[in-house]
PDB file of C-alpha atoms and ligand atoms in Angstrom:
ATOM      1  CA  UNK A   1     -13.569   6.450   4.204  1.00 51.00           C
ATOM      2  CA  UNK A   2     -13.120   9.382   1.423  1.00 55.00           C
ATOM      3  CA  UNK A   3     -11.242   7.788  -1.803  1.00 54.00           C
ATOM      4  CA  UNK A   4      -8.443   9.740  -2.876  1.00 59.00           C
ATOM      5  CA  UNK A   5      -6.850   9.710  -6.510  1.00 80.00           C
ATOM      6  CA  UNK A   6      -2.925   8.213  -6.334  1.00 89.00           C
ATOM      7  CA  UNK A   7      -0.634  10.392  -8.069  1.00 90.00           C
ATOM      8  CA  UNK A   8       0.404   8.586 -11.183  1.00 90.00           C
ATOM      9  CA  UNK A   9       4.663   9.983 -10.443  1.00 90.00           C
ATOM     10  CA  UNK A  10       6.308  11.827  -7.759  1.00 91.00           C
ATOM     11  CA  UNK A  11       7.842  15.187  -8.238  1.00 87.00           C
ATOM     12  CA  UNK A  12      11.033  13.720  -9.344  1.00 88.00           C
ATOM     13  CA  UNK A  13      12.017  13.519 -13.629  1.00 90.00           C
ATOM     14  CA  UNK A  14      12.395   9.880 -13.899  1.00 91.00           C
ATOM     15  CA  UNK A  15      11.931   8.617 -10.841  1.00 92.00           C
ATOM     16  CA  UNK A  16      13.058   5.014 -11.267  1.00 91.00           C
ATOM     17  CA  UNK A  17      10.910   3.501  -8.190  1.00 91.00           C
ATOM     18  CA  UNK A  18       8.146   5.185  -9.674  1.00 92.00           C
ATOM     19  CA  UNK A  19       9.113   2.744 -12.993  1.00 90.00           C
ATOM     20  CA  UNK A  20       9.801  -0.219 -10.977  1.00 84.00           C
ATOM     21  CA  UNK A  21       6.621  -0.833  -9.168  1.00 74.00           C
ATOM     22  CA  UNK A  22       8.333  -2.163  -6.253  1.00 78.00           C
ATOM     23  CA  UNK A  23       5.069  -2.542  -4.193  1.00 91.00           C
ATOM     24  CA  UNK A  24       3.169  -0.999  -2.226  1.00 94.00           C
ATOM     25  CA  UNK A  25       4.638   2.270  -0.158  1.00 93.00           C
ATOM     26  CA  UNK A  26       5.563   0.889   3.391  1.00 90.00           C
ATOM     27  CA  UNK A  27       4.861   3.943   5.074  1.00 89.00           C
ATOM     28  CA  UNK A  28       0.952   4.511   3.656  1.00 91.00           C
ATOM     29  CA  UNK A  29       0.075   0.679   2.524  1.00 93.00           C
ATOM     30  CA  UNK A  30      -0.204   1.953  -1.109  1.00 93.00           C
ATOM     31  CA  UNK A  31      -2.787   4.456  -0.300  1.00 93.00           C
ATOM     32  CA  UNK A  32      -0.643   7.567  -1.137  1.00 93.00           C
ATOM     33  CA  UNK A  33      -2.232   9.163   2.449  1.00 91.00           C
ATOM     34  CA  UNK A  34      -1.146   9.061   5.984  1.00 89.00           C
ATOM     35  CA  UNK A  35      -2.847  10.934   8.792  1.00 90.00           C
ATOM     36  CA  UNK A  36      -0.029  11.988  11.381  1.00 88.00           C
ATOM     37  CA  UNK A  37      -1.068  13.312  14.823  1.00 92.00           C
ATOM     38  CA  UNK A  38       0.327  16.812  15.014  1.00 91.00           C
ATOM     39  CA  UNK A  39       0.724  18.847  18.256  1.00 94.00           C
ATOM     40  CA  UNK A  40      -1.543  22.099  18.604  1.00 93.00           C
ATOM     41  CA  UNK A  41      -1.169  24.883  20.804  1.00 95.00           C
ATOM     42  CA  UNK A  42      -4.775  25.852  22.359  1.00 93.00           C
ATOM     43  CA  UNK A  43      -5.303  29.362  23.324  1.00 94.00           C
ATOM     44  CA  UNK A  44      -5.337  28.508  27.361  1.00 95.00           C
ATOM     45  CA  UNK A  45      -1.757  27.159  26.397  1.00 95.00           C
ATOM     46  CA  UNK A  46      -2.362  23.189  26.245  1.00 96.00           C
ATOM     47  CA  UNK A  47      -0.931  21.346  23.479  1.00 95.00           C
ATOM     48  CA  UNK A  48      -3.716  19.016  21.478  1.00 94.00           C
ATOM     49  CA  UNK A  49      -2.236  16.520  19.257  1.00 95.00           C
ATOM     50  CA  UNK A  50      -4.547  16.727  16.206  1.00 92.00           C
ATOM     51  CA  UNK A  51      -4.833  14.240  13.189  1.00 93.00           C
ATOM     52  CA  UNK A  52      -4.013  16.045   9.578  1.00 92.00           C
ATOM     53  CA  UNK A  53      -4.418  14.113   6.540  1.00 91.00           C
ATOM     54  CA  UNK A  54      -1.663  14.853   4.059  1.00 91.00           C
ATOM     55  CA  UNK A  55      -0.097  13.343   1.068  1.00 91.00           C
ATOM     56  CA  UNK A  56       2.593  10.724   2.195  1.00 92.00           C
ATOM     57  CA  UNK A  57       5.912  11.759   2.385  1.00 89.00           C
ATOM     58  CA  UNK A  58       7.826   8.516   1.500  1.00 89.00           C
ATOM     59  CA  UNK A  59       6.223   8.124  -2.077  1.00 91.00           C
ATOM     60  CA  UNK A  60       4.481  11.340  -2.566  1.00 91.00           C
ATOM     61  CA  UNK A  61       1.148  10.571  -3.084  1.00 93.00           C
ATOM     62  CA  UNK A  62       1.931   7.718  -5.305  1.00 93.00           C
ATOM     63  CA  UNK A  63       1.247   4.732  -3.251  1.00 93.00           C
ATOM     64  CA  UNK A  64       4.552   3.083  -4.649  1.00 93.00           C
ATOM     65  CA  UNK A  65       7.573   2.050  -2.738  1.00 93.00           C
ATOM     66  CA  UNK A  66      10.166   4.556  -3.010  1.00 92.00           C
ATOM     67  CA  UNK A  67      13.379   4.666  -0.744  1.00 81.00           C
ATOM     68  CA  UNK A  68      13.992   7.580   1.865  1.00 64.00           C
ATOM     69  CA  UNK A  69      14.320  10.697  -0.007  1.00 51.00           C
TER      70      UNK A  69
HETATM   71 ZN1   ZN B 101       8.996   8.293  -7.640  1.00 77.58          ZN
HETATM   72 ZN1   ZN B 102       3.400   6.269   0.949  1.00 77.58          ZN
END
């Protein structure tokens, strides 16, 4: 399992959730990563769901609890 740095903030100027330390982000269990399964179109036309690693969307990479955006 590859260790990724948490982003210290999100991209928002005074993000208060990023202040409050709420806990851990719901959607990513504090890691600041998720891996969704995204569907792939293969040349001979079948769709592949593939697994991408991106930052999480709910907290932006910071791991912390933040509401919907
Ligand atoms: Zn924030
Ligand atoms: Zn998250």
């Amino acid at each position: 399992m590859r260790v990724e740095t948490l982003r210290a903030r999100c991209e928002l100027d005074g993000c208060e959730w990023c202040d409050r330390a709420a806990g851990p982000c719901r959607c990513c269990g504090g890691t600041g990563r998720w891996r969704p399964e995204m569907p792939r179109r293969e040349a001979s036309g079948v769709i592949c769901w593939t697994r991408v690693e991106e930052w999480c969307r709910m907290c932006a990479g910071t791991g912390k609890e933040h509401n919907p955006l």
